[in-house]
Coordinates of C-alpha atoms in Angstrom, one line a residue:
M1 CA 0.0 0.0 0.0
S2 CA 1.3 3.4 -1.0
G3 CA 0.4 5.4 2.2
V4 CA -3.2 6.0 1.0
A5 CA -5.8 4.9 3.5
V6 CA -8.1 2.4 1.9
R7 CA -11.7 2.6 3.1
F8 CA -13.3 -0.7 4.1
K9 CA -16.4 -1.5 2.2
A10 CA -19.1 -3.5 3.9
T11 CA -20.4 -6.5 2.1
S12 CA -24.0 -6.6 1.0
G13 CA -26.4 -7.2 3.9
R14 CA -24.0 -6.3 6.6
V15 CA -24.8 -3.2 8.7
N16 CA -22.0 -1.0 10.2
L17 CA -21.9 2.3 11.8
F18 CA -20.4 4.1 8.8
N19 CA -23.1 2.9 6.3
L20 CA -26.1 3.7 8.4
S21 CA -28.5 6.3 6.9
P22 CA -32.1 7.4 7.4
A23 CA -34.7 5.5 5.4
P24 CA -35.6 7.2 2.1
G25 CA -38.3 9.8 2.5
S26 CA -38.1 9.8 6.3
T27 CA -36.3 13.2 6.5
S28 CA -36.9 16.6 4.9
T29 CA -35.0 19.8 4.6
Q30 CA -35.6 22.5 7.1
K31 CA -38.2 25.1 6.0
R32 CA -36.3 28.4 5.4
L33 CA -38.6 31.5 5.6
G34 CA -37.9 35.0 4.2
R35 CA -35.3 34.0 1.6
G36 CA -36.8 35.6 -1.5
R37 CA -40.1 35.4 -3.4
S38 CA -38.8 32.6 -5.6
S39 CA -38.5 30.2 -2.7
G40 CA -42.3 30.5 -2.2
L41 CA -41.8 31.5 1.5
G42 CA -40.3 35.0 1.1
K43 CA -41.7 38.4 1.9
T44 CA -44.6 37.6 4.3
S45 CA -43.0 34.1 5.0
G46 CA -46.2 32.3 4.4
R47 CA -48.3 34.3 6.9
G48 CA -50.3 36.3 4.3
H49 CA -51.0 40.1 4.6
K50 CA -51.9 41.5 8.0
G51 CA -54.4 40.0 10.3
Q52 CA -54.2 38.5 13.7
K53 CA -52.2 35.4 12.5
A54 CA -49.6 37.6 10.7
R55 CA -48.4 39.3 13.8
A56 CA -45.1 38.4 15.4
G57 CA -45.3 36.9 18.9
N58 CA -49.0 36.5 18.8
G59 CA -49.0 32.8 19.3
K60 CA -52.0 30.6 18.6
P61 CA -55.4 31.5 20.1
K62 CA -56.7 29.1 22.6
A63 CA -59.1 26.4 21.5
G64 CA -62.7 27.8 21.2
F65 CA -61.7 31.4 20.7
E66 CA -63.9 32.9 18.0
G67 CA -62.3 36.3 17.5
G68 CA -64.0 38.0 20.4
Q69 CA -67.6 37.0 19.7
T70 CA -69.4 34.9 22.3
P71 CA -68.2 31.3 21.8
I72 CA -70.7 28.7 21.0
V73 CA -70.0 26.8 24.3
K74 CA -71.3 29.8 26.1
L75 CA -74.5 30.1 24.0
F76 CA -75.9 26.7 25.0
P77 CA -77.4 26.2 28.4
K78 CA -76.0 23.6 30.8
R79 CA -78.1 21.2 32.7
G80 CA -77.2 18.6 35.4
F81 CA -73.8 17.3 36.3
V82 CA -71.6 14.2 35.8
N83 CA -71.4 11.9 38.8
Q84 CA -67.8 10.9 39.2
N85 CA -68.8 7.8 41.3
A86 CA -71.4 6.5 39.0
K87 CA -70.9 2.9 37.7
T88 CA -72.2 1.2 34.6
Y89 CA -73.1 -2.4 35.0
A90 CA -73.5 -5.0 32.3
P91 CA -77.1 -6.4 32.7
V92 CA -77.8 -10.1 32.5
N93 CA -81.4 -11.3 32.6
L94 CA -82.5 -14.7 33.8
D95 CA -84.1 -15.7 30.5
R96 CA -80.9 -15.1 28.6
L97 CA -78.9 -17.0 31.2
Q98 CA -81.3 -20.0 30.9
H99 CA -81.0 -19.9 27.1
W100 CA -77.2 -20.1 27.4
I101 CA -77.5 -23.0 29.8
D102 CA -79.8 -24.9 27.5
Q103 CA -77.3 -24.5 24.7
G104 CA -74.5 -25.9 26.9
R105 CA -72.6 -22.7 26.6
I106 CA -72.3 -22.1 30.3
S107 CA -72.6 -24.1 33.5
S108 CA -72.3 -23.6 37.3
S109 CA -71.9 -25.3 40.5
P110 CA -71.7 -24.2 44.2
E111 CA -67.9 -24.7 44.1
K112 CA -67.5 -23.0 40.8
P113 CA -70.1 -20.3 40.3
I114 CA -70.7 -18.1 37.2
T115 CA -68.5 -15.0 37.2
A116 CA -67.9 -12.2 34.8
R117 CA -65.2 -14.3 33.1
E118 CA -67.6 -17.1 32.2
L119 CA -70.2 -14.7 31.0
L120 CA -67.8 -12.8 28.8
M121 CA -66.1 -16.0 27.4
S122 CA -69.4 -17.6 26.5
G123 CA -70.7 -14.5 24.7
C124 CA -73.5 -13.9 27.1
I125 CA -72.3 -10.4 27.5
H126 CA -70.1 -8.4 25.2
Q127 CA -68.4 -6.1 27.8
V128 CA -68.1 -6.3 31.5
H129 CA -68.1 -2.4 32.0
D130 CA -67.9 -1.9 35.8
G131 CA -69.3 -5.3 36.8
I132 CA -72.2 -7.6 36.2
K133 CA -75.7 -6.9 37.5
L134 CA -78.3 -9.8 37.6
L135 CA -81.8 -8.8 36.7
G136 CA -85.1 -10.6 37.2
D137 CA -86.5 -10.2 33.6
G138 CA -87.7 -13.6 32.3
A139 CA -87.8 -15.3 35.7
E140 CA -90.7 -17.4 34.5
H141 CA -88.3 -19.1 32.0
L142 CA -85.7 -20.0 34.6
K143 CA -85.9 -23.8 35.3
T144 CA -82.3 -24.6 36.4
A145 CA -80.6 -24.0 39.7
I146 CA -77.8 -21.5 38.9
H147 CA -75.0 -20.4 41.1
I148 CA -73.6 -16.9 40.2
T149 CA -71.4 -14.3 41.7
P150 CA -72.2 -10.9 40.1
S151 CA -71.4 -7.4 41.4
R152 CA -75.0 -6.5 42.0
A153 CA -78.4 -8.3 41.8
S154 CA -82.0 -7.1 41.9
Q155 CA -84.3 -8.4 44.6
S156 CA -86.6 -10.1 42.0
A157 CA -83.5 -11.9 40.5
I158 CA -82.4 -13.1 44.0
R159 CA -85.9 -14.5 44.8
A160 CA -86.2 -16.3 41.4
V161 CA -82.8 -17.9 41.6
E162 CA -83.1 -19.1 45.3
K163 CA -86.6 -20.4 44.5
K164 CA -85.0 -22.9 42.1
G165 CA -82.4 -23.9 44.5
G166 CA -79.6 -21.6 43.3
T167 CA -77.4 -19.2 45.1
V168 CA -76.5 -15.5 44.5
F169 CA -73.7 -13.8 46.3
C170 CA -72.7 -10.3 45.2
K171 CA -69.0 -9.6 45.3
Y172 CA -67.1 -6.2 45.1
Y173 CA -64.7 -5.6 42.2
N174 CA -62.7 -2.6 41.5
D175 CA -61.2 -2.0 38.1
L176 CA -58.0 -4.0 38.8
A177 CA -59.9 -6.9 40.5
L178 CA -62.5 -7.1 37.7
R179 CA -59.7 -7.2 35.0
D180 CA -58.0 -10.1 37.0
C181 CA -61.3 -11.9 37.2
V182 CA -61.9 -11.6 33.4
K183 CA -58.3 -12.8 32.7
G184 CA -58.4 -15.5 35.3
R185 CA -55.6 -14.2 37.5
T186 CA -55.5 -15.3 41.1
D187 CA -52.0 -14.1 42.1
R188 CA -53.0 -10.7 43.4
T189 CA -55.0 -9.8 46.5
E190 CA -58.4 -8.5 45.6
A191 CA -59.5 -5.0 46.7
A192 CA -62.0 -4.5 49.5
P193 CA -64.8 -2.0 49.4
T194 CA -63.8 1.4 50.8
R195 CA -66.7 3.7 50.2
K196 CA -69.5 3.8 52.8
T197 CA -72.2 2.9 50.3
D198 CA -70.3 -0.1 49.1
I199 CA -69.5 -1.3 52.6
L200 CA -73.1 -1.1 53.6
W201 CA -74.2 -2.9 50.4
Y202 CA -71.7 -5.8 50.5
T203 CA -72.1 -6.4 54.3
S204 CA -75.9 -6.7 54.0
W205 CA -77.5 -10.1 53.7
R206 CA -80.6 -8.6 52.0
N207 CA -78.4 -7.7 49.0
R208 CA -76.6 -11.1 49.3
G209 CA -73.3 -9.3 50.0
Y210 CA -70.3 -11.7 50.3
L211 CA -69.1 -9.9 53.4
S212 CA -72.3 -10.4 55.4
P213 CA -72.1 -12.9 58.3
T214 CA -75.0 -14.9 56.9
A215 CA -73.3 -15.2 53.5
L216 CA -69.9 -16.2 55.1
S217 CA -71.7 -19.1 56.8
K218 CA -73.6 -20.3 53.7
M219 CA -71.0 -19.8 50.9
P220 CA -69.2 -23.1 50.0
V221 CA -65.9 -21.4 49.2
V222 CA -64.9 -18.6 51.7
E223 CA -61.5 -17.0 52.0
E224 CA -60.1 -16.3 55.5
R225 CA -59.5 -12.7 54.5
W226 CA -63.2 -12.2 53.9
K227 CA -63.9 -13.1 57.5
T228 CA -61.4 -10.6 58.7
L229 CA -62.7 -7.9 56.4
A230 CA -66.3 -8.5 57.6
K231 CA -65.3 -8.0 61.3
Q232 CA -63.3 -4.9 60.4
L233 CA -66.0 -3.3 58.2
L234 CA -68.8 -4.1 60.6
S235 CA -67.0 -2.9 63.7
F236 CA -68.4 0.6 63.4
K237 CA -71.8 -0.8 64.5
T238 CA -70.6 -1.8 67.9
Q239 CA -68.1 0.9 68.5
E240 CA -68.8 3.4 71.4
Y241 CA -67.4 6.8 71.5
E242 CA -66.8 9.0 74.5
K243 CA -69.3 11.8 74.8
T244 CA -67.9 15.2 75.5
K245 CA -69.1 16.6 78.8

């Protein structure tokens, strides 16, 4: 070699640092403003003649600004409010549930009740939303003893199911617990109700809450944690507070 550095050429299909380049069409040259009329972006630099958007330092008007006139959002009246604690339950009626059982698409037993996972996998519901609510429509078509664990249940549905020898136990699910239930995960501890309305609901036997003492004595499968939770959540009924003199 005569002192001239020979550049190494990579073989076809081999990637090296010196032959890397952006994909064709992925980059573009910088837009240069005010460089003569022949560039297409000279003189007014693409802003046009005068007006609010042609001024320097004006920035962009906020969304909904209509040049000073009353915005349309202020012209329409407002009614009501949005309840931040509202929940949307996926309804399941007894006649539809009986139809799924007759087709062999879903089954239940006291040790393995119907949950949101079985209802979703079988196509009985298309989305779990914030939980499952069992309704009593079509109770006259129910002829099978079913065992189900929804989030909520109406009184008519509870009476119809128990009349046929089935069981209904309402269980609390937050977003994460409901997602684990649908996916079949059991490695995480399920959340307990924290709001007062939820505590009163799931500790009441009238609603067939799973944390009520009667439900804990009748359910075939009971976790030890549920018994502890039931004592803790119901302790406020027996607590006594010192009265200020």
